[in-house]
Coordinates of C-alpha atoms in Angstrom, one line a residue:
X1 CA 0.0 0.0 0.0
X2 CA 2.5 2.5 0.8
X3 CA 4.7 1.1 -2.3
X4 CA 1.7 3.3 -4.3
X5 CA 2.6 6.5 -2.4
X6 CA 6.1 6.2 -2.6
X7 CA 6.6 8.4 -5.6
X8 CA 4.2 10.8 -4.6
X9 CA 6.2 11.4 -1.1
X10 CA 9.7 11.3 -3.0
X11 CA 8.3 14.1 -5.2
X12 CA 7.4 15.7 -1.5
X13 CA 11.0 15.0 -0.2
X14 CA 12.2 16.8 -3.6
X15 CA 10.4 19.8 -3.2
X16 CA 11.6 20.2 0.3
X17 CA 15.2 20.0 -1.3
X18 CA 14.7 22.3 -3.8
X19 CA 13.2 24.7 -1.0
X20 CA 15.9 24.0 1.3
X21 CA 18.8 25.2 -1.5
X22 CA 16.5 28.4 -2.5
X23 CA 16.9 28.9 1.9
X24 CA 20.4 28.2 1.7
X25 CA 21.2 31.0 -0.7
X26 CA 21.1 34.0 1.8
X27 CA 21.9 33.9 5.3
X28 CA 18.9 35.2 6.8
X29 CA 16.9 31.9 5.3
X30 CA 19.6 29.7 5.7
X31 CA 18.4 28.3 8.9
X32 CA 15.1 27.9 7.3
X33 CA 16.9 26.2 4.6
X34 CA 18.0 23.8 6.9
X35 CA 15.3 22.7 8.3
X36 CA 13.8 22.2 4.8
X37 CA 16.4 19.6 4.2
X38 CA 16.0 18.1 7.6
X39 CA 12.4 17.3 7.0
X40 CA 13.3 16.3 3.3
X41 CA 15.3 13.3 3.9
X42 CA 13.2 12.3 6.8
X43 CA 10.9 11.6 4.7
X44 CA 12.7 10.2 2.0
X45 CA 14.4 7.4 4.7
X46 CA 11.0 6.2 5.7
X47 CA 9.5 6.0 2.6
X48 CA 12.6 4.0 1.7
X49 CA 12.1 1.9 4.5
X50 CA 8.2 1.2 3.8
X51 CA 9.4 0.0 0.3
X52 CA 12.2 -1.6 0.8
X53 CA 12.1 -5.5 1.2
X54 CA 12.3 -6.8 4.8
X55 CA 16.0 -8.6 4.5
X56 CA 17.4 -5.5 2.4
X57 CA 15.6 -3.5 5.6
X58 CA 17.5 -5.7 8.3
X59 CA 20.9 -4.8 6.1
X60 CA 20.3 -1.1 6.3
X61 CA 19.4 -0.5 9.4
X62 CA 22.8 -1.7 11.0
X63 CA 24.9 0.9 8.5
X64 CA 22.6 3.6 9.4
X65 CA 22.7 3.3 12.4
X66 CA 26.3 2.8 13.0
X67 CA 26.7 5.9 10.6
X68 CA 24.5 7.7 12.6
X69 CA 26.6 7.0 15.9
X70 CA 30.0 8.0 13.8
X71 CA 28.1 11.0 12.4
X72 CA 27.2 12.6 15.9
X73 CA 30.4 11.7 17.2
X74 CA 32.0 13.6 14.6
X75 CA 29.5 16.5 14.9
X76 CA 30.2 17.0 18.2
X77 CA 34.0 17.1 18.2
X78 CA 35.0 18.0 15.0
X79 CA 36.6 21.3 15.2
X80 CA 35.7 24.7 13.3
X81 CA 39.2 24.5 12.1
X82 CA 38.7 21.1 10.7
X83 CA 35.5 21.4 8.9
X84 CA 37.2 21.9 5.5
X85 CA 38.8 18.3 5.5
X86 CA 35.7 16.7 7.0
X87 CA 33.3 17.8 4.5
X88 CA 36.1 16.3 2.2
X89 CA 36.0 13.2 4.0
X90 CA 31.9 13.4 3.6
X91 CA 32.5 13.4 0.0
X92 CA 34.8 10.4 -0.4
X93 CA 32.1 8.3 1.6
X94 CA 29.8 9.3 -1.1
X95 CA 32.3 8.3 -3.9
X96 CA 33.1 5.3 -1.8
X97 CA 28.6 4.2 -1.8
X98 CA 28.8 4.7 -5.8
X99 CA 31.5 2.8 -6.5
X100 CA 30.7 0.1 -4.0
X101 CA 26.5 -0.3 -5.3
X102 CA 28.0 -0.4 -8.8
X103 CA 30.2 -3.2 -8.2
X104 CA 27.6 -5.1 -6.1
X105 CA 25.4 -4.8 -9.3
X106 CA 28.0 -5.8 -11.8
X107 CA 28.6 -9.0 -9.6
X108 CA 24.8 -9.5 -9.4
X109 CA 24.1 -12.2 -12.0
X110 CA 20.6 -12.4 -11.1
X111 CA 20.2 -9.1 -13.1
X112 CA 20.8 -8.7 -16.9
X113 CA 22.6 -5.5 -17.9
X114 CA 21.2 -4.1 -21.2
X115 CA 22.7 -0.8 -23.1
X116 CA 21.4 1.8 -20.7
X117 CA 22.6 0.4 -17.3
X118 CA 26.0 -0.5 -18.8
X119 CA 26.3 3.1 -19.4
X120 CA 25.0 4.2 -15.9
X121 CA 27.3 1.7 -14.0
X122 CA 29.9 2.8 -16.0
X123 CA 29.5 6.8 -15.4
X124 CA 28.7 6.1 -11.9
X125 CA 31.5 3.8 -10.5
X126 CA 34.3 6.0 -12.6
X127 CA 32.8 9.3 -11.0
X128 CA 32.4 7.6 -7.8
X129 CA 35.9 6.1 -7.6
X130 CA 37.2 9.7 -8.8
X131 CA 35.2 11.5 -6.0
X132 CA 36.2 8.9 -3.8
X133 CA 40.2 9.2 -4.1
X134 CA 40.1 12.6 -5.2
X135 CA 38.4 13.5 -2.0
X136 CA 41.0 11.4 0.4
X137 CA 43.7 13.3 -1.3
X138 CA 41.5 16.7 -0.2
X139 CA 41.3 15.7 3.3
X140 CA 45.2 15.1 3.3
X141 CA 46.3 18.0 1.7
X142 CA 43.7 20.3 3.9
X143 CA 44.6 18.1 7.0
X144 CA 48.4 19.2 6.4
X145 CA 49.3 15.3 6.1
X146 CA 52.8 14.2 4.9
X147 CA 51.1 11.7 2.1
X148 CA 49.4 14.4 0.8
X149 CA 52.1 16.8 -0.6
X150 CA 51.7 18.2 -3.6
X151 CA 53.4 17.0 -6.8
X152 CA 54.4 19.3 -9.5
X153 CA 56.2 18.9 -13.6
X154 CA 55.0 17.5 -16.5
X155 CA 55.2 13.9 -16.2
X156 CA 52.2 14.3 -13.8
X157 CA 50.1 15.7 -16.5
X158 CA 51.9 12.2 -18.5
X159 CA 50.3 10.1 -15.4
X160 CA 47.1 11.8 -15.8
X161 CA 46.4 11.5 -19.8
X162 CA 47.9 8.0 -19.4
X163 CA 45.2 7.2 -16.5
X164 CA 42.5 8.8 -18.4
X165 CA 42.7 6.9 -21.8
X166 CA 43.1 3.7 -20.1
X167 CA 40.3 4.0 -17.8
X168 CA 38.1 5.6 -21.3
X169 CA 39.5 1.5 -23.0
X170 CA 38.7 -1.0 -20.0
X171 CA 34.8 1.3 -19.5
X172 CA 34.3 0.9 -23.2
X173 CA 35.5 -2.9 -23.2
X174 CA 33.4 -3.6 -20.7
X175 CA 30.2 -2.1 -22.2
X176 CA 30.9 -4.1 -25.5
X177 CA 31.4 -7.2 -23.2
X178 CA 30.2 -6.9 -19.9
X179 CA 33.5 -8.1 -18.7
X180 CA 34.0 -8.0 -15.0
X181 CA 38.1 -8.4 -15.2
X182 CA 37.0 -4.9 -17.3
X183 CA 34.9 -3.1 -14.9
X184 CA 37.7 -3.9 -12.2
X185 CA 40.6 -2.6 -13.7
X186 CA 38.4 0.7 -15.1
X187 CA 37.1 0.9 -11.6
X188 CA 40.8 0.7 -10.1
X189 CA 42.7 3.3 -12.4
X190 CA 39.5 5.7 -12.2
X191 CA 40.9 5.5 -8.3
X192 CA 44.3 6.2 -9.3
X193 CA 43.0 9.3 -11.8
X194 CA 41.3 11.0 -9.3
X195 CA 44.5 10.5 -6.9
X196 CA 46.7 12.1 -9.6
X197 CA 44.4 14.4 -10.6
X198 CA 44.2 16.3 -7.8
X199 CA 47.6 15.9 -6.1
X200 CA 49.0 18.7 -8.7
X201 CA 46.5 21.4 -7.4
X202 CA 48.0 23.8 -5.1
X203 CA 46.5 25.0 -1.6
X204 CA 45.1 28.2 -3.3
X205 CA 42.8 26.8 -5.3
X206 CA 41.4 24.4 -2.9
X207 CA 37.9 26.2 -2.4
X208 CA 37.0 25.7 -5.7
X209 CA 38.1 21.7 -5.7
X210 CA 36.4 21.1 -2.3
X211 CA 33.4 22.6 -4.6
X212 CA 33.9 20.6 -7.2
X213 CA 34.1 17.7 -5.1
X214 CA 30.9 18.1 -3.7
X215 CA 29.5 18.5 -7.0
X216 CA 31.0 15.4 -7.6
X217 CA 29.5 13.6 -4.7
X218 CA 25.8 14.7 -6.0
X219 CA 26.3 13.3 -9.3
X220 CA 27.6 9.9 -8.0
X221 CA 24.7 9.8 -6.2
X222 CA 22.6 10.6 -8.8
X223 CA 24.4 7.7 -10.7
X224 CA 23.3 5.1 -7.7
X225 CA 20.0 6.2 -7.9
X226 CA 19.6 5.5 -11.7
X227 CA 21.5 2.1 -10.4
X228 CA 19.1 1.2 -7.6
X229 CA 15.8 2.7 -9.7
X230 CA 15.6 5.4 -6.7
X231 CA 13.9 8.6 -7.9
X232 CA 14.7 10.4 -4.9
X233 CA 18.7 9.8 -5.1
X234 CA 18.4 10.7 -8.6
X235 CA 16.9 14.1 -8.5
X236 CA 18.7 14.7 -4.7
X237 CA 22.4 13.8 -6.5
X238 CA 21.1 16.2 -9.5
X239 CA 20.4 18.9 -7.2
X240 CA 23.4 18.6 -5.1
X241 CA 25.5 18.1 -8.6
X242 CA 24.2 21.2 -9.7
X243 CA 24.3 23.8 -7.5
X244 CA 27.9 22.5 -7.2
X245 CA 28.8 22.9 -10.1
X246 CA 27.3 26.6 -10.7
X247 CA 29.4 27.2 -7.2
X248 CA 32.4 26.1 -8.4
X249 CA 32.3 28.3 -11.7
X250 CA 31.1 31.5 -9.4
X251 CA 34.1 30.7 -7.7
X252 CA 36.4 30.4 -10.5
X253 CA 34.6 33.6 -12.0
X254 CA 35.7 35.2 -8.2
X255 CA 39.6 34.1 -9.5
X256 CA 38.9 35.0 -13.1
X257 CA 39.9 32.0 -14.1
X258 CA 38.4 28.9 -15.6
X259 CA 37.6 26.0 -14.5
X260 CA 39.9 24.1 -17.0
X261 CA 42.9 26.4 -15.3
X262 CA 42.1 25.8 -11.8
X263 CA 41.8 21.8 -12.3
X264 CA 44.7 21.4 -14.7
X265 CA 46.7 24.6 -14.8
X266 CA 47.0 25.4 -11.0
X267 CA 49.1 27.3 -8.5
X268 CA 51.1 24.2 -7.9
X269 CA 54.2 24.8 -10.2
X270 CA 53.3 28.7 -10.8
X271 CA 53.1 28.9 -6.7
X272 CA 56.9 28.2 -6.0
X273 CA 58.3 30.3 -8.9
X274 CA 55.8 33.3 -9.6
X275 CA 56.0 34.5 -5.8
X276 CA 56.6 38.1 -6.7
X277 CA 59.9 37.3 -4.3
X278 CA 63.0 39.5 -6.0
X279 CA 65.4 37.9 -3.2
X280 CA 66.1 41.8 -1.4
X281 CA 65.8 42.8 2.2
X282 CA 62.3 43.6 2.7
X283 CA 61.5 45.9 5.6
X284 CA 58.3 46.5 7.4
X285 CA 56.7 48.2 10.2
X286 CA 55.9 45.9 13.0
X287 CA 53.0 47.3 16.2
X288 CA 51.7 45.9 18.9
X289 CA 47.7 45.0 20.0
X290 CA 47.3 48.5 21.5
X291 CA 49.0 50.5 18.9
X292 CA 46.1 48.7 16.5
X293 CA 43.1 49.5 19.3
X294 CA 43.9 53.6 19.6
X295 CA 44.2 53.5 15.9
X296 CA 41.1 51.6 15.5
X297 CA 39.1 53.3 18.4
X298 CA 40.3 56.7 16.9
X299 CA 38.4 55.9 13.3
X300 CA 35.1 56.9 11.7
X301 CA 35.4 53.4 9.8
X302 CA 36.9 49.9 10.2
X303 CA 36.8 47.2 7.5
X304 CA 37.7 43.5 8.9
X305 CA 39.4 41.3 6.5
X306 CA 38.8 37.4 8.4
X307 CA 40.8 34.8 7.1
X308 CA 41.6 31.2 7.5
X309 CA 44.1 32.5 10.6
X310 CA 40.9 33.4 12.3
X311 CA 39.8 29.9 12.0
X312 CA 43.0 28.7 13.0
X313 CA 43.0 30.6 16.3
X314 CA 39.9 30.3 17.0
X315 CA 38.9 34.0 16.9
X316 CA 35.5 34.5 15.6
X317 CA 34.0 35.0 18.7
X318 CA 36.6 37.7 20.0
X319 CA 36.2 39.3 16.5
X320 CA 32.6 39.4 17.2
X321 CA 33.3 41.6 20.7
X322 CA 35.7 43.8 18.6
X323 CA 32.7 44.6 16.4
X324 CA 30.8 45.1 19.1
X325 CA 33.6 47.0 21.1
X326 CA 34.1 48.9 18.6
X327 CA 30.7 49.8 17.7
X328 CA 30.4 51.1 20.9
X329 CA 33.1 54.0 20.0
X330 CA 30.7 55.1 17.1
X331 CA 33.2 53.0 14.7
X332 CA 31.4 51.9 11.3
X333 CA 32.8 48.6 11.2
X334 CA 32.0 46.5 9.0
X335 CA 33.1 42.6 7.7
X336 CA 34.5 41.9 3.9
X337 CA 34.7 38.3 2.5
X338 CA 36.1 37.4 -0.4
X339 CA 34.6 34.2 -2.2
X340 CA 37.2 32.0 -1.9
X341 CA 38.8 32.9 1.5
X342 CA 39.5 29.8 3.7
X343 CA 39.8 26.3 2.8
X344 CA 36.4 26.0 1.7
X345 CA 33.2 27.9 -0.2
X346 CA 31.8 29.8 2.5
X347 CA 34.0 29.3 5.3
X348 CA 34.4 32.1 6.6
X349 CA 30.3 33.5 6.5
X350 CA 30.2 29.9 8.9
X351 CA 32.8 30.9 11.4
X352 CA 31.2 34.9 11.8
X353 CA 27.5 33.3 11.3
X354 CA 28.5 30.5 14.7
X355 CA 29.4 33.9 16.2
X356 CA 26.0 35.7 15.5
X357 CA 27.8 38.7 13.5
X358 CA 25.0 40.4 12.4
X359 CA 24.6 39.4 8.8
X360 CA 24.2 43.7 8.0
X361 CA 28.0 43.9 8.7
X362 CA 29.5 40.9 6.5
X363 CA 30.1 42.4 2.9
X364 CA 30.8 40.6 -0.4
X365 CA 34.0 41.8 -1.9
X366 CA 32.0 43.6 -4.8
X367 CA 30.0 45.4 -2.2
X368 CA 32.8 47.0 -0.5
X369 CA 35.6 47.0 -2.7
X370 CA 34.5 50.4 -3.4
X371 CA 34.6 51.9 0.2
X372 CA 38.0 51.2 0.8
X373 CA 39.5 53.8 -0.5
X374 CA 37.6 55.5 2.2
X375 CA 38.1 53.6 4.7
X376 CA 40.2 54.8 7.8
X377 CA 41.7 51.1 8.9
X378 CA 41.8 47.5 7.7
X379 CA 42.5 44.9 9.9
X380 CA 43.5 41.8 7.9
X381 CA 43.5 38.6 10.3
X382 CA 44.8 35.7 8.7
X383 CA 44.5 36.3 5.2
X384 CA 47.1 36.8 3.0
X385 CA 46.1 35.7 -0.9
X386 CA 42.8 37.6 -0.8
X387 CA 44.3 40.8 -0.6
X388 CA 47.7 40.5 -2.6
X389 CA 48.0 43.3 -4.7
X390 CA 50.1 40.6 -7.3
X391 CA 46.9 39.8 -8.6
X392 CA 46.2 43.8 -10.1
X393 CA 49.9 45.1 -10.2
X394 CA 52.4 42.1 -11.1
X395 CA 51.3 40.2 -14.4
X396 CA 53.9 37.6 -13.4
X397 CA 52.6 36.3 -10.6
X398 CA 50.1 33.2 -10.8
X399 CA 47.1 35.1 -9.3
X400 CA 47.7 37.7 -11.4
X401 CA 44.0 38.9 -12.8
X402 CA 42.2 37.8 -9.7
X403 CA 39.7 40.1 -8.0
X404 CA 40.5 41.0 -4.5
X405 CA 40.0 42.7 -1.5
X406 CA 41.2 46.1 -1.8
X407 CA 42.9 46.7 1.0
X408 CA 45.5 49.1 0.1
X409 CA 43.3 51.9 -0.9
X410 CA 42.5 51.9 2.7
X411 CA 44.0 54.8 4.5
X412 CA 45.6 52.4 7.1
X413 CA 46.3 48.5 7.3
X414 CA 46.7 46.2 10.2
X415 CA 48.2 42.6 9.4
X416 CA 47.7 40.0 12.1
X417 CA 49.9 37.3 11.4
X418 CA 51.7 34.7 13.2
X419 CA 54.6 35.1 11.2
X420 CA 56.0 36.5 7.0
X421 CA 55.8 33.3 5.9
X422 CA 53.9 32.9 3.0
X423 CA 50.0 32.1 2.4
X424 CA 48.7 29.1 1.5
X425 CA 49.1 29.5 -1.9
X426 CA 52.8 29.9 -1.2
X427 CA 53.3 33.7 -2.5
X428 CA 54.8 36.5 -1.0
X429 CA 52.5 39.1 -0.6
X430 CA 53.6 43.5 -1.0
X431 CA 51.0 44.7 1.1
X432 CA 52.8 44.0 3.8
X433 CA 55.8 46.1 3.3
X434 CA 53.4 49.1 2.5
X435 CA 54.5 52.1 4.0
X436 CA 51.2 52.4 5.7
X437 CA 51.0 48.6 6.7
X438 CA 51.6 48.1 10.2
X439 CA 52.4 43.9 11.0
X440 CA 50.5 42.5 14.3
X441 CA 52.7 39.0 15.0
X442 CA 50.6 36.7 17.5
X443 CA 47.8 34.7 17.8
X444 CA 44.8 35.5 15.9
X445 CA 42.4 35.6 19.0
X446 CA 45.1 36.5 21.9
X447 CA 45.8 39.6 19.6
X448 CA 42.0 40.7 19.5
X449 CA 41.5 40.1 22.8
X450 CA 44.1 42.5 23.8
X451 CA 43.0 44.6 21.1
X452 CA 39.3 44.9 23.0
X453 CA 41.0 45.4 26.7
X454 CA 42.4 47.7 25.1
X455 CA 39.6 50.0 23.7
X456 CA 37.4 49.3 27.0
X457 CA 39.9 50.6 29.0

C-alpha cells in the first residue's frame, strides 16, 4: 500500500530539497533552509524503509545506524578548524557508496545488464571512484598530512592523460562485453586518476576543488540512484551536482579563471616560482595589539578582513566583541569576505555566522571594494592571498587577474599574522611592506582580545 505513495512522497521530499537550496542562498533563510532539508530526507528514509524488502531492511538498518553513531560523534568534536577536511572526507564516503553499489550490481548475476545500465554503471563507478580518491587526497592536503604533498612537472600531466585513456579503454571494453576483469581494472585506475588528478593542485585553489568535489558527490549519487531505480537519489544527487557545479564556476569567475585552469593549470608549479619574491631585504613596520586599538578606536570606519588565521585561532567570537567594542566608539565597522577565502566555499560566513555577527555587517567583496579607498583602517586577520596586490599590479605572478580585497586603498592596514611566511598559496604578498602597513605578529584571537582590553579601557 505504501509502495503506491512512494513516488508521490519522493516528489514531496524533492520539493523540500529544492526549497531547502533556494533557503540556503542567503543567510537570513539559511536556517530555514536547513530545516527544509531536515524534513526532506526524513521523509525520504522512511519512505525508503516502507518500500524496501524486509531482509534488504535488516541490512540497512545496522549501517545507518552505525553511521548515525559516527556522524554525531563527529558533529560533536569535529573542530571549526577542521570542517574543511571533514566535509572532504563526507565526499569520499559518497564516492566510496557509488563505487561500491556499482560493483555489487555488476557481480549480481541475477540481473541482466542491457545498453542503458551498462552506461549508468559505467559513469557512476568511474565518478564515484574519482570523487572517492580525489576527495581522500583533499582531506590530506587540507589536514596538512605528509602523504598528501603536492606534486608538480609534466610527467604528472603524462600520469594523468595515461590514466585517463586507459580507464576511457577498460569502460568501453566492458560495455561491449560486460566483462567483469573490465569493470575492475576501469574501476581501479578511475581510483588512481582521481588521486593524480588532484595531487597537482596547489593550496590556493582548494575552495573551488572542495566545490567541485561536492558536485561530484551529487552526481555519484545521482548515478546510484539511476543504479538502484531510486527517484529520490536521482533528483537529490542532480540537485546537489548542480548547484555544485554553478558554485564552483562563481568561484572560478571570483579568481577569473576557468575552471579548466584551476583543475589542470594550478598554483602548484606557478606557486613556488611566480612569488613576486626578488630575493632583497624587505622591511616592514611591526606594532603591537594596543598600537592597533587607539588606531582603531580613533576611526570613523573599520573594515575586517577574516581569514583562515581566524579559524586557525579560533577567533571569531573575540572578533565578534571587537565589532561590538568597537561599535560602541561610534566606529562603522564593517566585515568583507572574499569568495574564496578559507579552505572552503563559505568558510568564513560559517565561522562569523557561529558567532551571530549580524549578517548587515558581512560584505561581499563587490559590495565594499568600493569603500576602501575610504576607509580609515583595515584589519587583515589571517589572510594573506585575498588581498595581494600581485593579482592587479604584477602580471607575473600566478594570481595575477584575480579580484581582490582592496585593502590598500584603505588609509591604514593592520596585518595580524603569526609570522612573514607565505600564504597558503605559497606567494609573497607586497601589502605587507606598504609604507602604511603596520604587521600585528601573535595569535589571531590573543591579539583581539588585547585589542578589546584595550579599547574598554
Amino acid at each position: 500500500m505504501m509502495a503506491e505513495y512512494a513516488n508521490w512522497l519522493y516528489l514531496i521530499g524533492a520539493v523540500l530539497f529544492i526549497l531547502t537550496l533556494r533557503g540556503l542562498s542567503g543567510p537570513k533563510t539559511a536556517v530555514r533552509g536547513n530545516r527544509f532539508g531536515m524534513i526532506g530526507m526524513v521523509v525520504a528514509v522512511i519512505t525508503t524503509f516502507f518500500v524496501a524488502d524486509g531482509p534488504i531492511l535488516w541490512l540497512i538498518l545496522p549501517a545507518m545506524i552505525a553511521g548515525a553513531v559516527v556522524g554525531l560523534w563527529r558533529a560533536r568534536t569535529v573542530a571549526m578548524t577542521q570542517m574543511p577536511e571533514t566535509v572532504a572526507l563526507m565526499h569520499s564516503l559518497v564516492g566510496l557508496a557509488a563505487v561500491a553499489i556499482a560493483l555489487a550490481t555488476v557481480l549480481n548475476s541475477d540481473h541482466s545488464h542491457g545498453t542503458v545500465a551498462r552506461i549508468e554503471l559505467f559513469i557512476g563507478c568511474f565518478i564515484g571512484a574519482i570523487t572517492f580518491s580525489a576527495s581522500v587526497f583533499a582531506f590530506g592536503k587540507l589536514a596538512a598530512k605528509n602523504w598528501a604533498k603536492t606534486l608538480a612537472g609534466r610527467k604528472i600531466n603524462v600520469i594523468q592523460a595515461a590514466l585517463f585513456i586507459a580507464m576511457l579503454v577498460f569502460g568501453i571494453h566492458y560495455f561491449i562485453s560486460e566483462s567483469l576483469f573490465s569493470f575492475i581494472v576501469m574501476t581501479v585506475l578511475a581510483v588512481a586518476f582521481g588521486w593524480f588528478w588532484i595531487a597537482p593542485i596547489g593550496g590556493g585553489d582548494m575552495p573551488v576543488v572542495v566545490s567541485l568535489l561536492n558536485s561530484f558527490s551529487g552526481w555519484a549519487a545521482a548515478g546510484i540512484g539511476f543504479t538502484l531505480g531510486n527517484s529520490m537519489l536521482i533528483i537529490a544527487g542532480s540537485l546537489v551536482g548542480s548547484s555544485g557545479a554553478i558554485l564552483s564556476y562563481i568561484m572560478c569567475r571570483a579568481m577569473n579563471r576557468s575552471l579548466l585552469n584551476v583543475l589542470f593549470g594550478g598554483f602548484a608549479s606557478a606557486g613556488a616560482s611566480g612569488a613576486s619574491d626578488d630575493g632583497a631585504n624587505k622591511t616592514y613596520k611591526t606594532g603591537s595589539s594596543e598600537d592597533a586599538a587607539f588606531l582603531m578606536s580613533n576611526s570613523d570606519s573599520v573594515v575586517i578582513v577574516p581569514g583562515y588565521g581566524m579559524a586557525q585561532g579560533r577567533a571569531q567570537n573575540a572578533v565578534k566583541e571587537l565589532y561590538e567594542a568597537l561599535t560602541e566608539q561610534g566606529v562603522n565597522v564593517r566585515f568583507a569576505i572574499h569568495p574564496v577565502a578559507g579552505r572552503m566555499p563559505g568558510h568564513m560566513n560559517v565561522l562569523l555566522a557561529e558567532a551571530d555577527v549580524p549578517y548587515e555587517a558581512i560584505f561581499e567583496m563587490d559590495e565594499i571594494n568600493s569603500d576602501m579607498a575610504g576607509t580609515d583602517v583595515v584589519l587583515i586577520i589571517g589572510a594573506n592571498d585575498v588581498v595581494n596586490p600581485a593579482a592587479k599590479e604584477d602580471s607575473s605572478s600566478p594570481i595575477y587577474g584575480m579580484p581582490i580585497i582592496e585593502a590598500r586603498k584603505a588609509r591604514t592596514v593592520m596585518v595580524i599574522k603569526r609570522s612573514m611566511n607565505t600564504g597558503y598559496a605559497g606567494l609573497d604578498n607586497s601589502l605587507f611592506y606598504m609604507d602604511k602597513t603596520m604587521m600585528i605578529f601573535g595569535d589571531a584571537k590573543k591579539m583581539v582580545e588585547n585589542m578589546i582590553a584595550n579599547i574598554e579601557n
